[in-house]
Short mmCIF file of C-alpha atoms in Angstrom, two decimals:
data_model
loop_
_atom_site.label_atom_id
_atom_site.label_comp_id
_atom_site.label_asym_id
_atom_site.label_seq_id
_atom_site.Cartn_x
_atom_site.Cartn_y
_atom_site.Cartn_z
CA UNK G 1043 0.25 -0.24 0.09
CA UNK G 1044 1.43 3.50 -1.21
CA UNK G 1045 0.53 6.68 1.02
CA UNK G 1046 1.20 10.47 0.17
CA UNK G 1047 2.73 12.07 3.32
CA UNK G 1048 2.86 16.08 3.36
CA UNK G 1049 5.31 17.78 5.78
CA UNK G 1050 4.57 21.58 7.03
CA UNK G 1051 6.88 23.91 8.70
CA UNK G 1052 9.95 22.73 10.79
CA UNK G 1053 8.61 19.13 10.28
CA UNK G 1054 8.97 20.20 6.59
CA UNK G 1055 12.57 21.42 7.00
CA UNK G 1056 13.74 18.41 8.72
CA UNK G 1057 12.31 16.18 6.35
CA UNK G 1058 14.23 18.40 3.87
CA UNK G 1059 11.37 17.71 1.42
CA UNK G 1060 7.48 18.98 1.47
CA UNK G 1061 5.76 15.58 0.62
CA UNK G 1062 6.82 12.22 -0.66
CA UNK G 1063 5.07 8.73 -0.95
CA UNK G 1064 5.68 5.67 0.66
CA UNK G 1065 5.54 2.23 0.22
CA UNK G 1066 3.73 1.60 3.98
CA UNK G 1067 5.28 -1.94 5.60
CA UNK G 1068 2.72 -4.21 6.86
CA UNK G 1069 1.69 -3.24 10.67
CA UNK G 1070 1.57 0.57 10.13
CA UNK G 1071 -2.12 0.96 11.58
CA UNK G 1072 -2.17 4.32 12.79
CA UNK G 1073 -0.50 8.06 12.82
CA UNK G 1074 1.17 7.08 15.85
CA UNK G 1075 2.70 4.02 13.44
CA UNK G 1076 3.69 6.06 10.98
CA UNK G 1077 5.16 8.81 13.07
CA UNK G 1078 7.41 5.87 14.52
CA UNK G 1079 8.48 4.27 11.43
CA UNK G 1080 9.29 7.63 9.85
CA UNK G 1081 11.58 8.13 12.87
CA UNK G 1082 12.97 5.09 12.80
CA UNK G 1083 13.53 5.00 9.14
CA UNK G 1084 16.50 7.44 8.46
CA UNK G 1085 18.46 10.39 10.36
CA UNK G 1086 15.89 13.09 8.97
CA UNK G 1087 12.95 10.99 10.10
CA UNK G 1088 14.83 10.79 13.37
CA UNK G 1089 15.05 14.69 13.78
CA UNK G 1090 11.81 15.60 12.53
CA UNK G 1091 10.08 13.15 15.03
CA UNK G 1092 12.57 12.68 17.84
CA UNK G 1093 9.31 14.32 20.12
CA UNK G 1094 6.27 12.75 18.79
CA UNK G 1095 3.99 14.59 21.50
CA UNK G 1096 4.99 17.89 19.23
CA UNK G 1097 3.53 16.29 15.87
CA UNK G 1098 0.04 16.98 14.71
CA UNK G 1099 -1.80 15.17 11.89
CA UNK G 1100 -4.33 15.29 9.29
CA UNK G 1101 -5.80 12.30 7.42
CA UNK G 1102 -7.55 13.48 4.18
CA UNK G 1103 -7.62 16.81 5.56
CA UNK G 1104 -9.21 16.16 8.88
CA UNK G 1105 -7.30 16.49 11.89
CA UNK G 1106 -6.75 13.17 14.13
CA UNK G 1107 -5.01 11.95 17.07
CA UNK G 1108 -2.09 9.82 17.38
CA UNK G 1109 -4.41 6.92 17.39
CA UNK G 1110 -6.07 7.89 14.63
CA UNK G 1111 -6.19 4.59 11.99
CA UNK G 1112 -4.19 5.36 8.04
CA UNK G 1113 -7.05 3.08 6.54
CA UNK G 1114 -7.04 3.60 3.13
CA UNK G 1115 -6.14 7.40 3.09
CA UNK G 1116 -4.79 8.98 0.38
CA UNK G 1117 -2.89 11.58 2.30
CA UNK G 1118 -1.41 12.10 5.83
CA UNK G 1119 -0.04 15.28 6.71
CA UNK G 1120 2.35 15.74 9.87
CA UNK G 1121 3.18 19.05 11.17
CA UNK G 1122 3.87 21.01 14.58
CA UNK G 1123 1.15 22.94 16.35
CA UNK G 1124 -0.45 25.60 14.33
CA UNK G 1125 0.48 29.33 14.98
CA UNK G 1126 -1.52 31.53 12.78
CA UNK G 1127 -3.32 34.97 13.06
CA UNK Z 1479 -22.14 35.74 3.72
CA UNK Z 1480 -18.94 34.26 4.33
CA UNK Z 1481 -15.75 35.42 2.24
CA UNK Z 1482 -12.37 33.63 3.06
CA UNK Z 1483 -9.50 34.05 1.41
CA UNK Z 1484 -5.30 32.70 1.96
CA UNK Z 1485 -3.15 34.45 0.15
CA UNK Z 1486 0.50 35.36 -0.78
CA UNK Z 1487 -0.49 38.94 -2.20
CA UNK Z 1488 -0.48 41.85 0.14
CA UNK Z 1489 -3.99 42.13 2.08
CA UNK Z 1490 -5.70 45.68 1.27
CA UNK Z 1491 -7.66 46.58 4.02
CA UNK Z 1492 -9.43 49.22 2.67
CA UNK Z 1493 -10.37 47.46 -0.13
CA UNK Z 1494 -11.62 44.36 1.91
CA UNK Z 1495 -13.50 46.48 4.09
CA UNK Z 1496 -15.42 48.44 0.93
CA UNK Z 1497 -16.16 45.00 -0.53
CA UNK Z 1498 -17.38 43.25 2.98
CA UNK Z 1499 -19.27 46.84 3.78
CA UNK Z 1500 -21.14 46.93 0.43
CA UNK Z 1501 -24.00 44.96 2.38
CA UNK Z 1502 -24.33 48.21 4.71
CA UNK Z 1503 -24.27 45.91 8.03
CA UNK Z 1504 -25.68 47.83 10.96
CA UNK Z 1505 -22.70 46.64 13.45
CA UNK Z 1506 -19.40 45.60 11.78
CA UNK Z 1507 -16.01 44.64 14.06
CA UNK Z 1508 -12.84 43.97 12.66
CA UNK Z 1509 -9.51 42.99 13.51
CA UNK Z 1510 -5.99 43.75 12.06
CA UNK Z 1511 -2.99 41.81 13.07
CA UNK Z 1512 0.68 43.13 11.32
CA UNK Z 1513 3.98 41.99 11.27
CA UNK Z 1514 5.95 43.53 14.55
CA UNK Z 1515 9.85 44.53 13.92
CA UNK Z 1516 10.69 43.24 17.29
CA UNK Z 1517 13.84 41.88 18.35
CA UNK Z 1518 15.22 43.02 14.98
CA UNK Z 1519 12.88 40.68 13.23
CA UNK Z 1520 13.83 41.09 9.15
CA UNK Z 1521 11.38 38.23 7.54
CA UNK Z 1522 8.15 36.61 8.74
CA UNK Z 1523 7.40 33.60 6.41
CA UNK Z 1524 3.90 31.89 6.97
CA UNK Z 1525 3.87 28.09 5.68
CA UNK Z 1526 0.26 26.83 5.08
CA UNK Z 1527 -1.53 23.67 3.67
CA UNK Z 1528 -2.97 24.44 0.04
CA UNK Z 1529 -6.49 22.70 1.05
CA UNK Z 1530 -6.46 22.66 4.47
CA UNK Z 1531 -5.96 26.11 5.43
CA UNK Z 1532 -8.75 27.67 3.64
CA UNK Z 1533 -11.24 24.87 4.57
CA UNK Z 1534 -9.86 25.71 7.99
CA UNK Z 1535 -10.75 29.49 7.54
CA UNK Z 1536 -14.10 28.64 6.39
CA UNK Z 1537 -15.13 26.04 9.04
CA UNK Z 1538 -14.19 28.38 11.93
CA UNK Z 1539 -16.51 31.56 9.55
CA UNK Z 1540 -19.39 29.15 9.79
CA UNK Z 1541 -19.19 27.78 13.51
CA UNK Z 1542 -19.06 31.46 14.21
CA UNK Z 1543 -22.61 32.16 11.63
CA UNK Z 1544 -23.77 29.04 14.09
CA UNK Z 1545 -23.04 30.74 17.16
CA UNK Z 1546 -23.74 34.45 16.62
CA UNK Z 1547 -26.52 36.13 13.82
CA UNK Z 1548 -24.13 37.51 11.24
CA UNK Z 1549 -24.81 39.28 8.18
CA UNK Z 1550 -21.33 38.69 7.30
CA UNK Z 1551 -17.88 37.40 7.73
CA UNK Z 1552 -14.80 38.27 6.02
CA UNK Z 1553 -11.20 36.25 7.01
CA UNK Z 1554 -8.16 37.01 4.98
CA UNK Z 1555 -4.98 35.43 5.84
CA UNK Z 1556 -1.69 36.37 3.89
CA UNK Z 1557 0.95 33.23 3.59
CA UNK Z 1558 4.25 33.55 2.30
CA UNK Z 1559 7.13 35.87 3.11
CA UNK Z 1560 6.09 39.32 4.80
CA UNK Z 1561 8.36 42.40 6.26
CA UNK Z 1562 7.39 44.48 9.67
CA UNK Z 1563 4.23 46.50 8.95
CA UNK Z 1564 2.65 43.68 6.24
CA UNK Z 1565 -0.96 42.56 7.41
CA UNK Z 1566 -0.79 39.31 8.06
CA UNK Z 1567 -4.32 38.84 8.75
CA UNK Z 1568 -7.91 40.58 8.59
CA UNK Z 1569 -11.13 39.67 10.45
CA UNK Z 1570 -14.34 41.07 10.03
CA UNK Z 1571 -17.82 40.44 11.60
CA UNK Z 1572 -20.95 41.98 10.60
CA UNK Z 1573 -24.50 41.98 12.41
CA UNK Z 1574 -27.21 43.81 13.08
CA UNK Z 1575 -26.01 44.04 16.88
CA UNK Z 1576 -22.74 45.21 17.89
CA UNK Z 1577 -22.47 42.54 20.60
CA UNK Z 1578 -22.90 39.80 18.63
CA UNK Z 1579 -20.03 41.23 15.95
CA UNK Z 1580 -17.86 42.26 18.64
CA UNK Z 1581 -18.21 38.36 20.07
CA UNK Z 1582 -18.27 36.83 16.33
CA UNK Z 1583 -14.75 38.98 15.52
CA UNK Z 1584 -13.16 38.23 19.00
CA UNK Z 1585 -13.90 34.45 18.75
CA UNK Z 1586 -12.77 34.52 14.97
CA UNK Z 1587 -9.19 35.85 15.68
CA UNK Z 1588 -8.75 33.42 18.67
CA UNK Z 1589 -9.75 30.38 17.56
CA UNK Z 1590 -7.64 31.61 13.90
CA UNK Z 1591 -4.76 30.99 16.04
CA UNK Z 1592 -5.07 27.52 17.07
CA UNK Z 1593 -7.19 25.81 14.63
CA UNK Z 1594 -5.79 26.73 11.18
CA UNK Z 1595 -2.98 25.14 9.45
CA UNK Z 1596 -0.74 28.24 9.43
CA UNK Z 1597 2.71 27.99 10.74
CA UNK Z 1598 5.22 31.38 11.42
CA UNK Z 1599 8.57 31.33 11.16
CA UNK Z 1600 10.90 34.63 12.03
CA UNK Z 1601 14.25 35.55 10.36
CA UNK Z 1602 16.04 38.26 12.54
CA UNK Z 1603 18.77 40.99 11.28
CA UNK Z 1604 21.62 38.80 13.20
CA UNK Z 1605 20.99 35.40 11.01
CA UNK Z 1606 18.77 33.48 13.26
CA UNK Z 1607 15.81 31.85 12.00
CA UNK Z 1608 13.30 30.34 14.14
CA UNK Z 1609 9.69 28.67 13.67
CA UNK Z 1610 7.72 30.53 15.90
CA UNK Z 1611 6.57 27.81 19.05
CA UNK Z 1612 2.93 27.21 20.13
CA UNK Z 1613 1.65 30.33 22.83
CA UNK Z 1614 0.01 28.90 25.95
CA UNK Z 1615 -1.85 32.21 25.80
CA UNK Z 1616 -3.26 31.64 22.86
CA UNK Z 1617 -4.76 28.04 23.62
CA UNK Z 1618 -6.32 29.83 26.91
CA UNK Z 1619 -8.04 32.21 25.13
CA UNK Z 1620 -9.08 29.70 22.05
CA UNK Z 1621 -10.52 27.40 24.97
CA UNK Z 1622 -12.60 30.26 26.84
CA UNK Z 1623 -14.64 29.46 24.03
CA UNK Z 1624 -15.30 25.78 24.76
CA UNK B 587 -2.03 58.69 20.37
CA UNK B 588 -5.73 59.71 21.17
CA UNK B 589 -7.57 60.95 18.18
CA UNK B 590 -11.16 62.18 19.07
CA UNK B 591 -14.01 64.23 16.68
CA UNK B 592 -17.35 64.84 16.69
CA UNK B 593 -18.38 66.07 13.43
CA UNK B 594 -21.83 66.63 11.18
CA UNK B 595 -19.49 65.65 8.15
CA UNK B 596 -19.73 61.65 6.79
CA UNK B 597 -16.97 59.87 8.34
CA UNK B 598 -14.67 58.45 5.88
CA UNK B 599 -13.69 55.02 7.18
CA UNK B 600 -11.07 54.11 4.80
CA UNK B 601 -9.66 57.51 5.69
CA UNK B 602 -9.69 57.17 9.01
CA UNK B 603 -8.30 53.92 9.07
CA UNK B 604 -5.36 55.16 6.71
CA UNK B 605 -4.88 57.92 9.18
CA UNK B 606 -4.75 55.66 12.74
CA UNK B 607 -2.64 52.51 10.83
CA UNK B 608 -0.06 55.25 9.75
CA UNK B 609 1.76 53.86 13.06
CA UNK B 610 1.50 50.54 11.80
CA UNK B 611 0.51 49.17 14.90
CA UNK B 612 0.63 45.15 15.59
CA UNK B 613 -3.21 44.68 16.66
CA UNK B 614 -5.86 46.87 15.38
CA UNK B 615 -9.55 46.27 16.31
CA UNK B 616 -12.37 48.63 15.03
CA UNK B 617 -15.95 49.01 15.73
CA UNK B 618 -18.16 50.53 12.92
CA UNK B 619 -21.81 51.43 13.52
CA UNK B 620 -24.32 52.63 10.36
CA UNK B 621 -27.93 53.71 10.48
CA UNK B 622 -30.16 50.91 10.31
CA UNK B 623 -33.66 51.33 8.25
CA UNK B 624 -35.33 49.61 10.06
CA UNK B 625 -39.37 49.83 10.38
CA UNK B 626 -39.36 52.71 7.93
CA UNK B 627 -36.74 54.85 9.29
CA UNK B 628 -35.56 57.76 6.96
CA UNK B 629 -33.48 59.88 9.39
CA UNK B 630 -31.38 59.50 12.19
CA UNK B 631 -30.67 62.93 14.22
CA UNK B 632 -27.89 62.93 17.01
CA UNK B 633 -28.07 65.90 19.29
CA UNK B 634 -24.81 66.58 21.32
CA UNK B 635 -23.15 68.92 23.56
CA UNK B 636 -20.77 71.53 21.46
CA UNK B 637 -18.04 70.84 24.43
CA UNK B 638 -19.03 67.87 26.71
CA UNK B 639 -19.47 65.49 23.73
CA UNK B 640 -16.12 65.53 22.33
CA UNK B 641 -14.60 65.71 26.14
CA UNK B 642 -16.67 62.71 26.88
CA UNK B 643 -14.80 61.13 24.00
CA UNK B 644 -11.47 61.89 25.03
CA UNK B 645 -12.20 61.06 28.57
CA UNK B 646 -13.46 57.36 27.47
CA UNK B 647 -10.05 57.34 25.17
CA UNK B 648 -7.88 58.12 28.26
CA UNK B 649 -9.56 55.75 30.66
CA UNK B 650 -8.96 52.93 27.83
CA UNK B 651 -5.45 53.87 28.12
CA UNK B 652 -5.06 53.63 31.83
CA UNK B 653 -7.15 50.02 31.36
CA UNK B 654 -4.85 48.84 29.03
CA UNK B 655 -1.49 49.46 27.15
CA UNK B 656 -2.35 51.07 23.75
CA UNK B 657 -0.49 52.54 21.04
CA UNK B 658 -3.27 54.34 19.58
CA UNK B 659 -6.97 55.15 19.91
CA UNK B 660 -9.66 56.88 17.49
CA UNK B 661 -13.23 57.62 18.50
CA UNK B 662 -15.18 59.95 15.56
CA UNK B 663 -18.54 60.17 16.29
CA UNK B 664 -20.76 61.79 13.82
CA UNK B 665 -23.89 64.39 14.84
CA UNK B 666 -26.76 66.00 13.30
CA UNK B 667 -28.79 64.51 10.32
CA UNK B 668 -27.79 61.07 9.05
CA UNK B 669 -29.80 58.90 6.37
CA UNK B 670 -29.76 54.62 6.57
CA UNK B 671 -26.60 53.45 5.96
CA UNK B 672 -24.44 56.23 7.20
CA UNK B 673 -21.77 55.46 9.60
CA UNK B 674 -22.71 56.99 13.07
CA UNK B 675 -19.34 55.91 14.79
CA UNK B 676 -15.85 54.53 14.38
CA UNK B 677 -14.01 53.24 17.27
CA UNK B 678 -10.41 52.59 16.55
CA UNK B 679 -8.02 50.69 19.00
CA UNK B 680 -4.20 49.53 18.58
CA UNK B 681 -2.13 47.74 20.73
CA UNK B 682 1.24 45.16 20.38
CA UNK B 683 -1.22 42.84 21.90
CA UNK B 684 -4.61 41.29 20.20
CA UNK B 685 -5.99 40.81 23.54
CA UNK B 686 -5.64 44.43 24.74
CA UNK B 687 -7.02 46.19 21.27
CA UNK B 688 -10.06 44.16 21.18
CA UNK B 689 -10.69 44.56 24.78
CA UNK B 690 -10.15 48.18 24.42
CA UNK B 691 -12.40 48.88 21.51
CA UNK B 692 -15.42 46.59 23.28
CA UNK B 693 -14.85 48.86 26.16
CA UNK B 694 -15.36 52.28 24.05
CA UNK B 695 -18.14 51.47 22.45
CA UNK B 696 -19.81 49.84 24.96
CA UNK B 697 -18.81 52.92 27.25
CA UNK B 698 -19.70 55.62 24.45
CA UNK B 699 -23.30 54.15 24.61
CA UNK B 700 -23.87 55.21 28.05
CA UNK B 701 -21.29 58.01 29.06
CA UNK B 702 -21.30 60.03 26.15
CA UNK B 703 -23.60 63.22 25.59
CA UNK B 704 -25.10 62.39 22.49
CA UNK B 705 -28.86 61.82 22.04
CA UNK B 706 -30.54 60.11 19.09
CA UNK B 707 -34.17 60.98 17.30
CA UNK B 708 -35.55 58.65 14.64
CA UNK B 709 -37.64 59.74 11.88
CA UNK B 710 -40.02 57.32 9.98
CA UNK B 711 -41.52 57.25 6.28
CA UNK B 712 -45.26 57.51 8.33
CA UNK B 713 -44.41 60.53 9.98
CA UNK B 714 -43.17 59.15 13.24
CA UNK B 715 -40.68 61.01 14.78
CA UNK B 716 -39.51 59.70 18.01
CA UNK B 717 -36.29 60.44 20.69
CA UNK B 718 -34.50 56.99 21.38
CA UNK B 719 -34.98 55.36 24.82
CA UNK B 720 -32.28 54.72 27.00
CA UNK B 721 -31.76 50.83 26.76
CA UNK B 722 -31.24 48.46 29.61
CA UNK B 723 -29.19 46.09 27.52
CA UNK B 724 -26.70 48.84 26.93
CA UNK B 725 -26.72 49.67 30.89
CA UNK B 726 -26.10 46.44 31.29
CA UNK B 727 -23.34 46.20 28.96
CA UNK B 728 -21.45 49.10 30.27
CA UNK B 729 -21.98 48.26 33.63
CA UNK B 730 -20.05 45.09 32.82
CA UNK B 731 -16.42 47.11 32.81
CA UNK B 732 -17.03 48.34 36.72
CA UNK P 17 -28.04 85.61 40.28
CA UNK P 18 -28.00 84.59 36.71
CA UNK P 19 -27.33 81.06 35.23
CA UNK P 20 -27.02 79.89 31.67
CA UNK P 21 -29.22 76.64 31.67
CA UNK P 22 -28.74 74.34 28.08
CA UNK P 23 -31.09 71.94 27.29
CA UNK P 24 -31.03 69.14 24.44
CA UNK P 25 -32.74 66.28 23.19
CA UNK P 26 -36.39 66.09 23.88
CA UNK P 27 -35.65 68.97 26.62
CA UNK P 28 -34.57 70.92 24.26
CA UNK P 29 -37.77 70.61 22.14
CA UNK P 30 -40.17 70.96 25.17
CA UNK P 31 -38.73 73.70 26.19
CA UNK P 32 -38.88 75.33 22.79
CA UNK P 33 -35.00 76.50 23.21
CA UNK P 34 -31.35 75.29 23.07
CA UNK P 35 -30.48 77.33 26.01
CA UNK P 36 -31.87 80.89 28.08
CA UNK P 37 -30.11 82.74 30.89
CA UNK P 38 -32.34 83.08 34.14
CA UNK P 39 -32.25 85.16 37.07
CA UNK P 40 -32.24 82.41 39.98
CA UNK P 41 -34.43 83.12 42.68
CA UNK P 42 -33.64 82.83 46.48
CA UNK P 43 -33.84 79.15 47.64
CA UNK P 44 -32.46 77.56 44.15
CA UNK P 45 -29.22 75.70 45.82
CA UNK P 46 -29.60 72.35 44.12
CA UNK P 47 -30.05 71.03 40.44
CA UNK P 48 -32.80 68.94 41.68
CA UNK P 49 -34.03 73.03 43.20
CA UNK P 50 -33.60 74.39 39.59
CA UNK P 51 -35.68 71.41 37.75
CA UNK P 52 -38.48 71.52 40.21
CA UNK P 53 -38.54 75.13 39.40
CA UNK P 54 -38.50 75.32 36.01
CA UNK P 55 -41.38 72.57 36.26
CA UNK P 56 -43.29 75.29 38.00
CA UNK P 57 -42.46 78.34 36.04
CA UNK P 58 -44.99 77.29 33.10
CA UNK P 59 -46.35 75.09 30.51
CA UNK P 60 -43.23 74.22 28.68
CA UNK P 61 -40.97 73.65 31.73
CA UNK P 62 -44.24 71.65 32.96
CA UNK P 63 -43.77 69.22 29.96
CA UNK P 64 -40.06 68.93 30.14
CA UNK P 65 -39.67 68.14 33.48
CA UNK P 66 -42.84 65.99 34.50
CA UNK P 67 -41.10 63.22 35.13
CA UNK P 68 -37.26 64.40 37.02
CA UNK P 69 -36.14 60.79 37.35
CA UNK P 70 -35.78 60.89 33.80
CA UNK P 71 -33.58 64.20 33.35
CA UNK P 72 -29.73 63.97 33.75
CA UNK P 73 -27.39 67.18 34.53
CA UNK P 74 -24.20 68.69 33.92
CA UNK P 75 -22.78 71.35 36.18
CA UNK P 76 -20.13 73.31 34.02
CA UNK P 77 -19.36 70.15 31.88
CA UNK P 78 -19.51 67.42 34.88
CA UNK P 79 -22.23 65.23 35.26
CA UNK P 80 -23.89 65.54 38.71
CA UNK P 81 -26.67 64.20 40.56
CA UNK P 82 -29.54 66.48 41.55
CA UNK P 83 -28.45 67.00 44.79
CA UNK P 84 -25.47 68.72 43.34
CA UNK P 85 -24.95 72.01 44.39
CA UNK P 86 -25.13 75.06 41.70
CA UNK P 87 -23.20 77.53 43.86
CA UNK P 88 -21.47 80.00 41.44
CA UNK P 89 -21.84 77.58 38.23
CA UNK P 90 -21.35 79.23 34.89
CA UNK P 91 -23.50 76.80 32.74
CA UNK P 92 -26.43 73.99 34.28
CA UNK P 93 -26.90 71.26 31.28
CA UNK P 94 -30.26 69.35 31.77
CA UNK P 95 -30.94 66.72 29.00
CA UNK P 96 -32.67 62.79 29.21
CA UNK P 97 -29.90 59.94 29.64
CA UNK P 98 -27.56 59.46 27.02
CA UNK P 99 -28.45 57.29 23.54
CA UNK P 100 -25.17 57.59 21.46
CA UNK P 101 -23.17 55.08 19.84
#
């Protein structure tokens, strides 16, 4: 299964890319699983996701928690807490 | 009427006000936020999500229209690179009644700080570049609205 | 900076905004009140005291500056005869911090309704002419500020 | 002793004038005394000041209550509760 992942703010900078399409290994069921997998994948992921508690996520445009299932989502967005206005 | 925009171009407050006010609303409250040049800030950059940022503004405006009797609301947020003095955000809320316009305007700007997909990065004259951290005060203000 | 005016000429909101904003304030909150044509209203007339009305606006702006950290406030009130759609009042309050600008703006318009020497008279299409009665809701809102 | 009195809104309309200068009779010490005297003076005053509870006053530019002394004030303003904004 492939998944589009979009990164924002310092997550994007630390990942060195705005988006990627990954082939998800078996066993990645939730957003939390995905973040842990990315953190373990390479040095960039380790830096971007060193503090999972500071990461927020959206699945197909809807804000979700770490325990949200990825299911057959088209896009998962990973980013820090927002700071607009 | 709800009008929402996320754009890289400068916000023309007078023009937006004129467009909003075409309805001749009884009471209009507004909020304008500008880039401050504090601490030698030279650039403010705002990252956003191509679809979710605008959708978030629309959702906020719709929620405000459920909570108060509004004739019109306008939310314009700039993204990309900005300089000190530039307008970052414009919120307008109109109603027949001033209390509703004022409350809706305050709600929209408070929630905008915590609920909409936007991220600020500051660059300073001394070369420092840093993403703005989430502010506890903003969370507390937004939480007042339940 | 405090800017106050009581005048019979139309209020040019965009021009007042530009004058107020020349300071490039971080956060600016505004309130605009307009004449509503409810119930066949054809004219709103505002009576005022030549000296006390402007003095009252200034006193309000000074009190707001004591309560909040403001960079600038503007209070413009029209008097005399107005038609539906005309702007009656414009309040602008600016601060480095949005919470202060928003609170000061709300304070100024709430208090303006109960503390400043102004009286509204309404004329209707059917010939009725009546002075507006003091509203309990206005007194209650103003009293919130202690 | 003479005193300038200014009227506003429906008080002005009922008095048929915006201002007048009066020679105060002895015994008019407070704003309340002045209002009662005007109400007794003629039909216009009777109509304007039929309900003293609805009258507000300022002495030389300062809002005061009915028991405020007139003293050697230059101007007393009499008017209904304000309705601006």
